PDB file of C-alpha atoms and ligand atoms in Angstrom:
ATOM      1  CA  MET A   1       0.000   0.000   0.000  1.00 62.00           C
ATOM      2  CA  VAL A   2       2.769   2.431   0.907  1.00 70.00           C
ATOM      3  CA  MET A   3       4.469   1.715  -2.410  1.00 72.00           C
ATOM      4  CA  LEU A   4       1.234   2.421  -4.269  1.00 75.00           C
ATOM      5  CA  LYS A   5       0.947   5.845  -2.639  1.00 80.00           C
ATOM      6  CA  VAL A   6       4.489   6.766  -3.626  1.00 81.00           C
ATOM      7  CA  VAL A   7       3.928   5.773  -7.235  1.00 79.00           C
ATOM      8  CA  THR A   8       0.659   7.719  -7.369  1.00 84.00           C
ATOM      9  CA  LYS A   9       2.372  10.828  -6.024  1.00 87.00           C
ATOM     10  CA  ILE A  10       5.165  10.587  -8.594  1.00 86.00           C
ATOM     11  CA  LEU A  11       2.639  10.311 -11.403  1.00 88.00           C
ATOM     12  CA  GLU A  12       0.621  13.265 -10.064  1.00 91.00           C
ATOM     13  CA  ALA A  13       3.719  15.456  -9.908  1.00 93.00           C
ATOM     14  CA  ASN A  14       4.618  14.354 -13.416  1.00 96.00           C
ATOM     15  CA  ASP A  15       1.157  15.176 -14.751  1.00 95.00           C
ATOM     16  CA  ARG A  16       1.358  18.724 -13.347  1.00 97.00           C
ATOM     17  CA  ILE A  17       4.587  19.402 -15.249  1.00 98.00           C
ATOM     18  CA  ALA A  18       3.137  17.711 -18.337  1.00 98.00           C
ATOM     19  CA  LEU A  19       0.251  20.193 -18.234  1.00 98.00           C
ATOM     20  CA  GLU A  20       2.696  23.085 -18.112  1.00 98.00           C
ATOM     21  CA  ASN A  21       4.592  21.630 -21.111  1.00 98.00           C
ATOM     22  CA  ARG A  22       1.308  21.291 -22.933  1.00 98.00           C
ATOM     23  CA  ARG A  23       0.483  24.931 -22.229  1.00 98.00           C
ATOM     24  CA  LEU A  24       3.810  25.985 -23.749  1.00 98.00           C
ATOM     25  CA  PHE A  25       3.265  23.739 -26.793  1.00 98.00           C
ATOM     26  CA  ASP A  26      -0.225  25.147 -27.351  1.00 97.00           C
ATOM     27  CA  LYS A  27       1.030  28.707 -26.994  1.00 97.00           C
ATOM     28  CA  ALA A  28       3.679  28.030 -29.656  1.00 97.00           C
ATOM     29  CA  GLY A  29       1.131  26.281 -31.876  1.00 97.00           C
ATOM     30  CA  VAL A  30       3.235  23.141 -32.188  1.00 98.00           C
ATOM     31  CA  PHE A  31       1.708  19.657 -32.406  1.00 98.00           C
ATOM     32  CA  VAL A  32       3.586  17.212 -30.198  1.00 98.00           C
ATOM     33  CA  ILE A  33       3.919  13.472 -30.741  1.00 98.00           C
ATOM     34  CA  ASN A  34       5.291  11.107 -28.114  1.00 98.00           C
ATOM     35  CA  LEU A  35       6.803   8.255 -30.165  1.00 98.00           C
ATOM     36  CA  MET A  36       7.189   5.007 -28.269  1.00 98.00           C
ATOM     37  CA  SER A  37       8.440   1.497 -29.080  1.00 98.00           C
ATOM     38  CA  ALA A  38      10.724  -1.286 -27.927  1.00 98.00           C
ATOM     39  CA  PRO A  39      14.459  -0.721 -28.550  1.00 98.00           C
ATOM     40  CA  GLY A  40      15.350  -0.974 -32.224  1.00 98.00           C
ATOM     41  CA  ALA A  41      11.803  -1.145 -33.608  1.00 98.00           C
ATOM     42  CA  GLY A  42      12.671   1.747 -35.922  1.00 98.00           C
ATOM     43  CA  LYS A  43      11.668   5.023 -34.232  1.00 98.00           C
ATOM     44  CA  THR A  44      14.613   7.019 -35.537  1.00 98.00           C
ATOM     45  CA  SER A  45      14.304   5.342 -38.955  1.00 98.00           C
ATOM     46  CA  LEU A  46      10.652   6.420 -39.127  1.00 98.00           C
ATOM     47  CA  LEU A  47      11.649   9.979 -38.244  1.00 98.00           C
ATOM     48  CA  GLU A  48      14.336   9.939 -40.961  1.00 98.00           C
ATOM     49  CA  LYS A  49      11.832   8.720 -43.565  1.00 98.00           C
ATOM     50  CA  THR A  50       9.312  11.299 -42.375  1.00 98.00           C
ATOM     51  CA  LEU A  51      11.876  14.095 -42.668  1.00 98.00           C
ATOM     52  CA  GLU A  52      12.668  13.056 -46.246  1.00 98.00           C
ATOM     53  CA  GLN A  53       9.026  13.701 -47.190  1.00 97.00           C
ATOM     54  CA  ARG A  54       8.380  16.715 -44.952  1.00 96.00           C
ATOM     55  CA  THR A  55       8.151  19.419 -47.648  1.00 94.00           C
ATOM     56  CA  GLY A  56       6.208  22.303 -46.108  1.00 93.00           C
ATOM     57  CA  LEU A  57       6.166  20.763 -42.628  1.00 97.00           C
ATOM     58  CA  ARG A  58       8.534  22.179 -40.044  1.00 98.00           C
ATOM     59  CA  ILE A  59       9.628  19.271 -37.838  1.00 98.00           C
ATOM     60  CA  GLY A  60      11.848  19.207 -34.753  1.00 98.00           C
ATOM     61  CA  VAL A  61      12.851  16.260 -32.589  1.00 98.00           C
ATOM     62  CA  ILE A  62      13.689  15.623 -28.955  1.00 98.00           C
ATOM     63  CA  GLU A  63      15.620  12.367 -28.691  1.00 98.00           C
ATOM     64  CA  GLY A  64      15.491  10.360 -25.490  1.00 97.00           C
ATOM     65  CA  ASP A  65      18.102   7.699 -24.906  1.00 96.00           C
ATOM     66  CA  ILE A  66      19.739   6.230 -21.860  1.00 96.00           C
ATOM     67  CA  ALA A  67      23.114   7.247 -23.308  1.00 96.00           C
ATOM     68  CA  GLY A  68      24.676   8.542 -26.514  1.00 96.00           C
ATOM     69  CA  THR A  69      23.931  11.161 -29.163  1.00 96.00           C
ATOM     70  CA  ASP A  70      23.597   8.961 -32.290  1.00 97.00           C
ATOM     71  CA  ASP A  71      19.879   9.515 -32.764  1.00 97.00           C
ATOM     72  CA  ALA A  72      20.031  13.323 -32.532  1.00 97.00           C
ATOM     73  CA  GLU A  73      22.955  13.282 -35.002  1.00 97.00           C
ATOM     74  CA  ARG A  74      20.887  11.193 -37.452  1.00 98.00           C
ATOM     75  CA  ILE A  75      18.109  13.800 -37.287  1.00 98.00           C
ATOM     76  CA  GLU A  76      20.458  16.788 -37.642  1.00 98.00           C
ATOM     77  CA  ARG A  77      22.027  15.181 -40.719  1.00 98.00           C
ATOM     78  CA  LEU A  78      18.647  15.670 -42.405  1.00 98.00           C
ATOM     79  CA  GLY A  79      18.637  19.369 -41.537  1.00 97.00           C
ATOM     80  CA  ALA A  80      16.069  19.262 -38.732  1.00 98.00           C
ATOM     81  CA  PRO A  81      16.611  20.723 -35.239  1.00 98.00           C
ATOM     82  CA  ALA A  82      17.256  18.030 -32.638  1.00 98.00           C
ATOM     83  CA  VAL A  83      17.948  17.977 -28.923  1.00 98.00           C
ATOM     84  CA  GLN A  84      19.330  14.887 -27.233  1.00 98.00           C
ATOM     85  CA  ILE A  85      18.313  13.933 -23.703  1.00 97.00           C
ATOM     86  CA  ASN A  86      20.329  11.277 -21.908  1.00 97.00           C
ATOM     87  CA  THR A  87      18.346   9.800 -19.065  1.00 96.00           C
ATOM     88  CA  GLY A  88      21.466   8.304 -17.492  1.00 95.00           C
ATOM     89  CA  GLY A  89      19.758   4.992 -16.867  1.00 94.00           C
ATOM     90  CA  ALA A  90      16.080   5.874 -16.567  1.00 95.00           C
ATOM     91  CA  CYS A  91      14.001   3.725 -18.886  1.00 96.00           C
ATOM     92  CA  HIS A  92      11.495   6.414 -19.965  1.00 97.00           C
ATOM     93  CA  LEU A  93      11.215  10.172 -20.451  1.00 97.00           C
ATOM     94  CA  ASP A  94       9.213  12.153 -17.917  1.00 97.00           C
ATOM     95  CA  ALA A  95       7.645  15.595 -18.140  1.00 98.00           C
ATOM     96  CA  ASN A  96      10.421  17.312 -16.219  1.00 97.00           C
ATOM     97  CA  MET A  97      13.146  16.029 -18.561  1.00 97.00           C
ATOM     98  CA  ILE A  98      11.217  17.567 -21.450  1.00 98.00           C
ATOM     99  CA  TYR A  99      10.557  20.820 -19.567  1.00 98.00           C
ATOM    100  CA  GLU A 100      14.290  21.212 -18.939  1.00 97.00           C
ATOM    101  CA  VAL A 101      15.191  21.241 -22.645  1.00 97.00           C
ATOM    102  CA  LEU A 102      12.318  23.344 -23.988  1.00 97.00           C
ATOM    103  CA  GLY A 103      14.481  26.467 -23.707  1.00 94.00           C
ATOM    104  CA  ASP A 104      16.829  24.908 -26.279  1.00 94.00           C
ATOM    105  CA  MET A 105      14.125  24.689 -28.946  1.00 95.00           C
ATOM    106  CA  ASP A 106      12.366  27.357 -30.993  1.00 97.00           C
ATOM    107  CA  LEU A 107       8.924  25.829 -30.575  1.00 98.00           C
ATOM    108  CA  ALA A 108       7.123  28.594 -32.444  1.00 97.00           C
ATOM    109  CA  ALA A 109       9.192  27.750 -35.536  1.00 97.00           C
ATOM    110  CA  LEU A 110       7.820  24.188 -35.644  1.00 98.00           C
ATOM    111  CA  ASP A 111       4.633  22.563 -36.888  1.00 98.00           C
ATOM    112  CA  ILE A 112       5.416  19.192 -35.325  1.00 98.00           C
ATOM    113  CA  LEU A 113       7.687  18.248 -32.441  1.00 98.00           C
ATOM    114  CA  PHE A 114       8.461  14.546 -32.166  1.00 98.00           C
ATOM    115  CA  ILE A 115       9.601  13.241 -28.814  1.00 98.00           C
ATOM    116  CA  GLU A 116      11.350   9.914 -29.397  1.00 98.00           C
ATOM    117  CA  ASN A 117      10.998   8.084 -26.107  1.00 98.00           C
ATOM    118  CA  VAL A 118      13.497   5.623 -24.649  1.00 98.00           C
ATOM    119  CA  GLY A 119      13.083   2.182 -26.241  1.00 97.00           C
ATOM    120  CA  ASN A 120      10.817   0.327 -23.819  1.00 96.00           C
ATOM    121  CA  LEU A 121       7.378  -1.254 -24.133  1.00 95.00           C
ATOM    122  CA  VAL A 122       6.254  -0.561 -20.585  1.00 94.00           C
ATOM    123  CA  CYS A 123       6.642   2.705 -18.665  1.00 94.00           C
ATOM    124  CA  PRO A 124       6.857   5.327 -21.450  1.00 96.00           C
ATOM    125  CA  ALA A 125       3.084   4.866 -21.719  1.00 95.00           C
ATOM    126  CA  GLU A 126       2.630   5.766 -18.040  1.00 95.00           C
ATOM    127  CA  PHE A 127       4.379   9.135 -18.098  1.00 96.00           C
ATOM    128  CA  LYS A 128       2.737  11.998 -19.935  1.00 97.00           C
ATOM    129  CA  VAL A 129       5.202  14.542 -21.273  1.00 98.00           C
ATOM    130  CA  GLY A 130       2.676  17.110 -22.499  1.00 98.00           C
ATOM    131  CA  GLU A 131       2.100  15.518 -25.905  1.00 98.00           C
ATOM    132  CA  ASP A 132      -1.002  15.936 -28.065  1.00 98.00           C
ATOM    133  CA  ILE A 133      -0.872  12.301 -29.065  1.00 98.00           C
ATOM    134  CA  LYS A 134       1.095   9.130 -28.398  1.00 98.00           C
ATOM    135  CA  VAL A 135       2.159   7.043 -31.373  1.00 98.00           C
ATOM    136  CA  MET A 136       3.366   3.522 -30.899  1.00 98.00           C
ATOM    137  CA  LEU A 137       5.648   1.755 -33.299  1.00 98.00           C
ATOM    138  CA  LEU A 138       5.815  -2.024 -33.392  1.00 98.00           C
ATOM    139  CA  SER A 139       8.312  -3.905 -35.496  1.00 98.00           C
ATOM    140  CA  ILE A 140       6.545  -6.916 -36.958  1.00 98.00           C
ATOM    141  CA  THR A 141       9.612  -8.988 -36.025  1.00 98.00           C
ATOM    142  CA  GLU A 142       8.717  -8.550 -32.342  1.00 97.00           C
ATOM    143  CA  GLY A 143       5.819 -11.000 -32.722  1.00 97.00           C
ATOM    144  CA  HIS A 144       2.076 -10.796 -33.086  1.00 98.00           C
ATOM    145  CA  ASP A 145       1.500 -11.485 -29.390  1.00 98.00           C
ATOM    146  CA  LYS A 146       2.663  -8.023 -28.288  1.00 98.00           C
ATOM    147  CA  PRO A 147      -0.677  -6.145 -28.134  1.00 98.00           C
ATOM    148  CA  LEU A 148      -2.193  -8.526 -25.603  1.00 98.00           C
ATOM    149  CA  LYS A 149       1.049  -8.773 -23.585  1.00 97.00           C
ATOM    150  CA  TYR A 150       1.717  -5.018 -23.397  1.00 97.00           C
ATOM    151  CA  PRO A 151      -1.809  -3.593 -23.552  1.00 98.00           C
ATOM    152  CA  LEU A 152      -1.178  -0.150 -22.027  1.00 97.00           C
ATOM    153  CA  MET A 153       0.962   1.128 -24.914  1.00 97.00           C
ATOM    154  CA  PHE A 154      -1.742   0.169 -27.382  1.00 98.00           C
ATOM    155  CA  GLN A 155      -4.537   1.622 -25.239  1.00 98.00           C
ATOM    156  CA  GLU A 156      -2.788   4.954 -24.741  1.00 97.00           C
ATOM    157  CA  SER A 157      -1.823   5.513 -28.374  1.00 98.00           C
ATOM    158  CA  GLY A 158      -3.792   7.326 -31.051  1.00 98.00           C
ATOM    159  CA  ALA A 159      -1.911   5.599 -33.837  1.00 98.00           C
ATOM    160  CA  LEU A 160       0.034   2.387 -34.304  1.00 98.00           C
ATOM    161  CA  VAL A 161       2.757   2.090 -36.911  1.00 98.00           C
ATOM    162  CA  LEU A 162       3.652  -1.474 -37.873  1.00 98.00           C
ATOM    163  CA  ASN A 163       7.219  -1.257 -39.176  1.00 98.00           C
ATOM    164  CA  LYS A 164       9.593  -3.585 -41.056  1.00 98.00           C
ATOM    165  CA  THR A 165       6.869  -4.990 -43.304  1.00 98.00           C
ATOM    166  CA  ASP A 166       9.661  -5.846 -45.780  1.00 98.00           C
ATOM    167  CA  LEU A 167      10.540  -8.665 -43.358  1.00 98.00           C
ATOM    168  CA  VAL A 168       7.064 -10.248 -43.300  1.00 98.00           C
ATOM    169  CA  PRO A 169       8.055 -13.079 -45.706  1.00 97.00           C
ATOM    170  CA  TYR A 170      10.881 -14.130 -43.359  1.00 98.00           C
ATOM    171  CA  THR A 171       8.714 -14.477 -40.248  1.00 97.00           C
ATOM    172  CA  ASN A 172       5.560 -16.290 -39.152  1.00 97.00           C
ATOM    173  CA  VAL A 173       3.915 -12.986 -38.167  1.00 98.00           C
ATOM    174  CA  ASP A 174       0.117 -12.866 -38.343  1.00 98.00           C
ATOM    175  CA  MET A 175      -0.571  -9.246 -39.326  1.00 98.00           C
ATOM    176  CA  ALA A 176      -4.342  -9.710 -39.065  1.00 98.00           C
ATOM    177  CA  LYS A 177      -3.965 -10.852 -35.452  1.00 98.00           C
ATOM    178  CA  ILE A 178      -1.942  -7.749 -34.547  1.00 98.00           C
ATOM    179  CA  ARG A 179      -4.650  -5.529 -36.042  1.00 98.00           C
ATOM    180  CA  ARG A 180      -7.458  -7.489 -34.421  1.00 98.00           C
ATOM    181  CA  ASP A 181      -5.895  -7.508 -30.940  1.00 98.00           C
ATOM    182  CA  ALA A 182      -4.752  -3.887 -31.101  1.00 98.00           C
ATOM    183  CA  LEU A 183      -8.242  -2.768 -32.157  1.00 98.00           C
ATOM    184  CA  SER A 184      -9.865  -4.869 -29.436  1.00 98.00           C
ATOM    185  CA  LEU A 185      -7.792  -2.897 -26.902  1.00 98.00           C
ATOM    186  CA  ASN A 186      -8.365   0.444 -28.616  1.00 98.00           C
ATOM    187  CA  PRO A 187     -11.085   0.596 -31.277  1.00 98.00           C
ATOM    188  CA  GLY A 188     -10.112   4.140 -32.284  1.00 97.00           C
ATOM    189  CA  LEU A 189      -6.510   3.238 -33.098  1.00 98.00           C
ATOM    190  CA  LYS A 190      -5.322   4.384 -36.525  1.00 98.00           C
ATOM    191  CA  ILE A 191      -3.020   1.687 -37.951  1.00 98.00           C
ATOM    192  CA  PHE A 192      -0.279   2.134 -40.552  1.00 98.00           C
ATOM    193  CA  GLU A 193       1.903  -0.514 -42.178  1.00 98.00           C
ATOM    194  CA  VAL A 194       5.287   0.790 -43.253  1.00 98.00           C
ATOM    195  CA  SER A 195       8.785  -0.262 -44.158  1.00 98.00           C
ATOM    196  CA  CYS A 196      11.469   2.245 -43.340  1.00 98.00           C
ATOM    197  CA  ARG A 197      13.775   0.092 -45.483  1.00 98.00           C
ATOM    198  CA  THR A 198      11.764   0.249 -48.740  1.00 98.00           C
ATOM    199  CA  GLY A 199       9.740   3.394 -47.959  1.00 98.00           C
ATOM    200  CA  GLU A 200       6.454   1.548 -48.443  1.00 98.00           C
ATOM    201  CA  GLY A 201       3.566   3.130 -46.547  1.00 98.00           C
ATOM    202  CA  ILE A 202       5.498   6.258 -45.570  1.00 98.00           C
ATOM    203  CA  GLU A 203       3.493   8.521 -47.865  1.00 98.00           C
ATOM    204  CA  GLU A 204       0.226   7.548 -46.186  1.00 98.00           C
ATOM    205  CA  TRP A 205       1.777   8.120 -42.753  1.00 98.00           C
ATOM    206  CA  VAL A 206       3.051  11.568 -43.721  1.00 98.00           C
ATOM    207  CA  SER A 207      -0.305  12.624 -45.175  1.00 98.00           C
ATOM    208  CA  TRP A 208      -1.963  11.619 -41.920  1.00 98.00           C
ATOM    209  CA  LEU A 209       0.631  13.691 -40.033  1.00 98.00           C
ATOM    210  CA  ARG A 210      -0.209  16.707 -42.178  1.00 97.00           C
ATOM    211  CA  GLU A 211      -3.883  16.387 -41.281  1.00 97.00           C
ATOM    212  CA  VAL A 212      -3.597  15.576 -37.587  1.00 97.00           C
ATOM    213  CA  SER A 213      -0.986  18.257 -36.841  1.00 96.00           C
ATOM    214  CA  LYS A 214      -3.157  21.180 -37.925  1.00 92.00           C
ATOM    215  CA  LYS A 215      -3.637  23.043 -34.657  1.00 72.00           C
ATOM    216  CA  ALA A 216      -6.467  25.481 -34.358  1.00 57.00           C
TER     217      ALA A 216
HETATM  218  N1  GTP B   1      14.567  -4.472 -42.566  1.00 85.92           N
HETATM  219  C1  GTP B   1      14.211  -3.332 -41.947  1.00 85.92           C
HETATM  220  N2  GTP B   1      15.035  -2.808 -41.012  1.00 85.92           N
HETATM  221  C2  GTP B   1      14.651  -1.663 -40.413  1.00 85.92           C
HETATM  222  C3  GTP B   1      13.436  -1.013 -40.724  1.00 85.92           C
HETATM  223  N3  GTP B   1      13.324   0.092 -39.932  1.00 85.92           N
HETATM  224  C4  GTP B   1      14.436   0.136 -39.183  1.00 85.92           C
HETATM  225  N4  GTP B   1      15.251  -0.915 -39.466  1.00 85.92           N
HETATM  226  C5  GTP B   1      16.544  -1.224 -38.845  1.00 85.92           C
HETATM  227  O1  GTP B   1      16.331  -1.494 -37.471  1.00 85.92           O
HETATM  228  C6  GTP B   1      17.441  -1.043 -36.696  1.00 85.92           C
HETATM  229  C7  GTP B   1      16.978  -0.124 -35.572  1.00 85.92           C
HETATM  230  O2  GTP B   1      16.412   1.053 -36.141  1.00 85.92           O
HETATM  231  P1  GTP B   1      16.308   2.417 -35.340  1.00 85.92           P
HETATM  232  O3  GTP B   1      15.561   3.359 -36.201  1.00 85.92           O
HETATM  233  O4  GTP B   1      17.640   2.845 -34.853  1.00 85.92           O
HETATM  234  O5  GTP B   1      15.413   1.962 -34.103  1.00 85.92           O
HETATM  235  P2  GTP B   1      14.998   2.793 -32.805  1.00 85.92           P
HETATM  236  O6  GTP B   1      13.634   2.354 -32.431  1.00 85.92           O
HETATM  237  O7  GTP B   1      15.184   4.247 -33.039  1.00 85.92           O
HETATM  238  O8  GTP B   1      16.064   2.261 -31.749  1.00 85.92           O
HETATM  239  P3  GTP B   1      16.380   2.865 -30.274  1.00 85.92           P
HETATM  240  O9  GTP B   1      16.368   4.364 -30.375  1.00 85.92           O
HETATM  241  O10 GTP B   1      17.737   2.319 -29.960  1.00 85.92           O
HETATM  242  O11 GTP B   1      15.310   2.321 -29.366  1.00 85.92           O
HETATM  243  C8  GTP B   1      18.377  -0.353 -37.685  1.00 85.92           C
HETATM  244  O12 GTP B   1      19.385  -1.265 -38.059  1.00 85.92           O
HETATM  245  C9  GTP B   1      17.481  -0.028 -38.850  1.00 85.92           C
HETATM  246  O13 GTP B   1      18.167   0.052 -40.073  1.00 85.92           O
HETATM  247  C10 GTP B   1      12.590  -1.599 -41.712  1.00 85.92           C
HETATM  248  O14 GTP B   1      11.497  -1.126 -42.050  1.00 85.92           O
HETATM  249  N5  GTP B   1      13.035  -2.776 -42.279  1.00 85.92           N
HETATM  250 MG1   MG B   2      16.228   5.681 -31.944  1.00 85.92          MG
HETATM  251 ZN1   ZN B   3      10.750   3.562 -17.123  1.00 85.92          ZN
END
């Protein structure tokens, strides 16, 4: 019971800072996407592919990793502003980590800010960072059992991107089962199938981004 109270308090404190982040995002008119997946599912690859087709969309990225600056460097190579957060061991981003770096970004100069969360299928879904929407990415090589095993990520997300579809022929993945189970957890989930290797499906994803990111 004591443990439960502590966890609740941490989440409440987090949510207060997330609200403040959200206020700053709204004021700047930037649409914010919290991008979550297991390690290596292809978050940074999806951002790279998105940046290649971003004509007319101003996109910035906050990269969250336990250590290292590789992901922010990959984004900067494509000419987009990027800030790297190193959590120093923590397995998710929280609202305060985001708040601390907002001064380093010209939010008003962006249409979309992506926050690439630490690769992890569990707690990133529990910590709001002030985003407008959570997007979950699942590599089809992770197995079709993931929605029912890690339900929270699928419940909390507005969109699900199924990546690495170029590898479907080399696996026993049941794509229909992933869709069925994900939709049973979250009937409103928008589902995309993409390959960041071949570029298949990226156009559809980017057109959706253009629509959803229009802030009043
Ligand atoms: N075959 C194939 N490989 C892919 C695809 N997308 C990404 N990869 C590869 O998967 C590996 C991991 O991709 P990243 O984009 O770094 O994954 P990530 O989710 O950002 O990883 P972390 O930030 O470390 O959690 C890289 O070797 C990519 O080239 C895809 O659609 N098909
Ligand atoms: Mg990455
Ligand atoms: Zn965590």
